[in-house]
Amino acid sequence: MGWLAPGFLLGALTIAVPVWLHLLKRSASRPRQFSSLMLFEPQQRSTTRRRRIDHWLLLLLRVAVLLLIAVAFAEPYVRGHLPGVAPEKLLVLAVDDSFSMRAGTRLEDARRAALAVVAAKPRDTRAQVVALGSQAVVLTEQLQDAAALASAVRHVAATDGRGSLVLLAGLARTLAAGTHMPIELHLFSDMQATELPPDFSELRLPAGVTLVLHRVGAAATPNWTVETVAAPAQVWDPAKTRIIATVAGFGTPEATRSVVLLINGRPSGQQVIKVPPSGRASVVFAGPDIPYGLVRGTVQIDSADALSADDRYDFVIERSERVHGLFVHQGSDQATGLYFHSALQSAADAAVVLDEVTTEQLRNRDLSSYAFVVLSDLANLSPAVEARLTDWVNSGGRLLISAGTAAAQQQRIPVFDARIIGSHDYTRDEIRFAAVAAVDEAYAPAGTLAGWQGIRFFYVTRVEAPAAQTGLRLADQSPLLLEKPLGKGRVLLFTSGFDRLTTDLPLHPQFVAFVDRLANYLSGRTLRSSALSVGDAVDLRPDPAVRGSADVLAPDGSHPLDLKQAQQVRTWPLPAAGFYTLTLADSRHDLVAANISRLESDLTPASDDKLKLWQAASQAPQAVPAGTASAPPPAAVAAEESTHNLWWYAMCLLLVAVVTESVVSSRYLNTLRESS
Amino acid sequence: MQSLLDPVVLNAISGLDLVAATVVDGFIAGLHRSADFGFSQEFAEYRAYAPGDDLRHVDWNVYARSDRAYIKRFHGETNSQLMLLVDASSSMGFASHAVSKLAYVRFIAAALAYMATRRQRDATGLLVFGDTVRDFVPPASRQGHLQRVLAALVAAQPQANTSYAAPLLHLQSFLRRRGMVVVLSDFYAPPADIIRAVAPLRVHGNEVVLFQVLDPEELRPRVDGSSMLIDLETGAELEVSEDYVQGRYRERIDAHVAALRLEARRSGIGYQLMQTDQPLDQALMQYLRLRTGRD
């Protein structure tokens, strides 16, 4: 026996109050000596004796009332079954509504099995229905009403979500934490092997939860699917574009499949491939005809299996013109531009045409046609050129300044307007170089810390720019990449250089990725994926500072966001497969494709051994044969050790004590009245 | 002078002999101013001398003339013996004010002994009893006998229960002469039982008088709310309510007193209720009434 809130037991100290009052009352009637009690009637003696008994009875009852109040609040509990009392429990019916349940009659079988459990449920046992897909959706409260529970079960519909039994374990832990009674957790699912996590510790159920598995569906169902499509998200030259589709078969024999590429719904290519038994085959569509703008692409196969929705794979390609950038360097420095230009050309999807000019040539260059400008080294930048650059940035241009070694001779960084407080030549230090130590991974050009490992910086310019955002910082806390807004544009400062004198960055692959990120960021192009999965969230407000209304046009033509969500929601999960047209908060339009997770396409069931292991891990000894639905055996129920809260019994006793106290005290008062 | 009979005043006097003298002298002084009672030693008769008679009462003048010895007897000497029976059980120790019942009984007994010995020249005896005879002073009228009686009274302390049968049976064997027997007690016993025990004392023509000494609190108890009462003799406890004590109990104590008085009268026994807050003259008056045969 234990106490859930033992602190309330301190309330038992209040029994001192009635004890003190009774003793005080008794002391008030202090005994007196009297000559003889001969003349006092025997009836009076018995009445008095009874009244004294009543005194003690009243005291005991009042003490009992206070004790029971304290006990009830302290919530006593016992482990195990109360003798003669059927164990109270909560039934949780989790019906798998993931995509794989669309196969055959799996969902119907699951609903039928769940309805059978509801029908067999004792009348006073509470139950709760949960739909388990990409998220656990609680469909009912904890109800005793079998009709309401059955109605909820009948309304479970299959989704495009990916099922995960980890979610079920999390749900069980949540329910166990909020419910002080044993939980009998019934799972109605096809028990896909892909729904099990590799680590069973993630599936461990809390104490007091008994897992009952109801497997539905055939042991193995063949299924073909377009597993993946590798397509560039952005293209500027369709002739160089390659779209690679992989067709996979799960539990399938060798077969020939026809693969069709659809661009904006119209066939753009078709190929026939031979898919080996339970294997994969790839097909390449080269140089498809892709129009400008956001394009809906689909790779589709012909298959007549149980799951038709995974026979297609949607993706989005954006075709646009290349943007132009301007790289400004000193006349004597030809290498830096070469490095930067080569890195841009090496980027897989770089869509930037980089022009190179010297500082002197910048005076006569029209900047309006450039998406961004890179200033490498700052030796001779005339005030007129700085003024032009500043005006251009204020009007929306984006400028990257590489300080290099020449900045040490200046007092300030032009345009960026930061005071130069010195430079640091790390080659003169003992360690000879500095490495990146801090990365703001939320800052797009910065990348990740892992990518910067092994890159050495030998020379940096130190500036005083308290208002600037720092994307990269060296080990001695020197800022490496800074940014500050200027008018409608932005200015970035790289305090080292893009040459081999100040850093060995150009010698590392990270240089290509860094330059690509910089170019995309400076040109205002956002990195986007060609395809997402159902359940992935799209960002409707890339710039949180922009307050505007967002909108989503779902594949079925509906607008799932209400007005409030349109004003407030930042991210929104994609609920089903298909193309979604997004209107972002900054009024830009986007198109995303959501596909069903191909983990759902593999209908191979989890092995019985794994399920038994899961049940063993959840400390539920009973095993249910595959393909059958069964309730836990009585022996298992009897062996189950559950926790029983006794506060209800304490409250019942309290009620009895209060009523008895009222009766006794009333009788005591009547006795006094009669005697008077 | 009447104030000297106030028990509270007497209680402040340490010597019981002084108490007795104060009471009796004060009482007699009051009687001399009253027309109801004469108090003198008038000649009554001559009686032939019998062995055992006090030689001091022989009329030697008659003996010289007639050569016969006669005892000269006076009025007031017809009852020549006073026997005081004092209940010294535990209940007699009860007191709601300065004077306990036993102290009050001491005053009465001392006063009666003083009056009998010094004024009437009667032989005076004392028997102190509880559940048994605890002290016994045989009746005598010798000089110094009064001090012995008073000493026995002083020595009497409240203890044990009350039993009338055994002590009174013991006394019967000593009552050979006609006299007066005064029983001083609170008489917490059924009246019939009391009379049954006392009545045999009337043999040999003895006058028996019962002085029931009660505390005012016993007759009219005051209880606030409910009180726990403890019997002084048995130790039994009883919780009583104020309403019961002021109602039903008063009826029962009044009935008890009335029954005892009625039973005593039916048996030819004198009865006097004494309250410990009352002057002692009632007791002396009763004694004189019986002694003069006016009662």
PDB file of C-alpha atoms in Angstrom, chain A residues 22 32-33 51 96 107 127 152 194 221 225 240 258 414 444 450 467 479 486 493 674:
ATOM      1  CA  HIS A  22     -13.665  16.587  24.215  1.00  0.00           C
ATOM      2  CA  ARG A  32     -17.259  16.353  42.547  1.00  0.00           C
ATOM      3  CA  GLN A  33     -17.473  14.356  45.709  1.00  0.00           C
ATOM      4  CA  ARG A  51     -24.169   9.439  27.390  1.00  0.00           C
ATOM      5  CA  ASP A  96      -4.036   1.836 -37.591  1.00  0.00           C
ATOM      6  CA  LEU A 107      -8.945  -1.381 -42.510  1.00  0.00           C
ATOM      7  CA  ALA A 127     -12.652   2.800 -23.371  1.00  0.00           C
ATOM      8  CA  ALA A 152     -15.866   6.322 -33.578  1.00  0.00           C
ATOM      9  CA  THR A 194       8.602  -0.940 -41.382  1.00  0.00           C
ATOM     10  CA  THR A 221       1.034  -8.818 -50.232  1.00  0.00           C
ATOM     11  CA  THR A 225       5.812   1.345 -56.272  1.00  0.00           C
ATOM     12  CA  LYS A 240      20.882  18.985 -69.346  1.00  0.00           C
ATOM     13  CA  SER A 258       5.824   0.649 -67.912  1.00  0.00           C
ATOM     14  CA  PRO A 414      32.967  50.566 -46.840  1.00  0.00           C
ATOM     15  CA  ALA A 444      21.349  29.828 -44.432  1.00  0.00           C
ATOM     16  CA  ALA A 450      30.621  19.696 -39.299  1.00  0.00           C
ATOM     17  CA  ALA A 467      24.503  45.493 -34.641  1.00  0.00           C
ATOM     18  CA  PRO A 479      33.516  36.965 -36.301  1.00  0.00           C
ATOM     19  CA  LEU A 486      20.886  48.249 -45.259  1.00  0.00           C
ATOM     20  CA  LEU A 493      31.093  40.730 -44.550  1.00  0.00           C
ATOM     21  CA  GLU A 674     -34.984  14.473  27.719  1.00  0.00           C
TER      22      GLU A 674
END
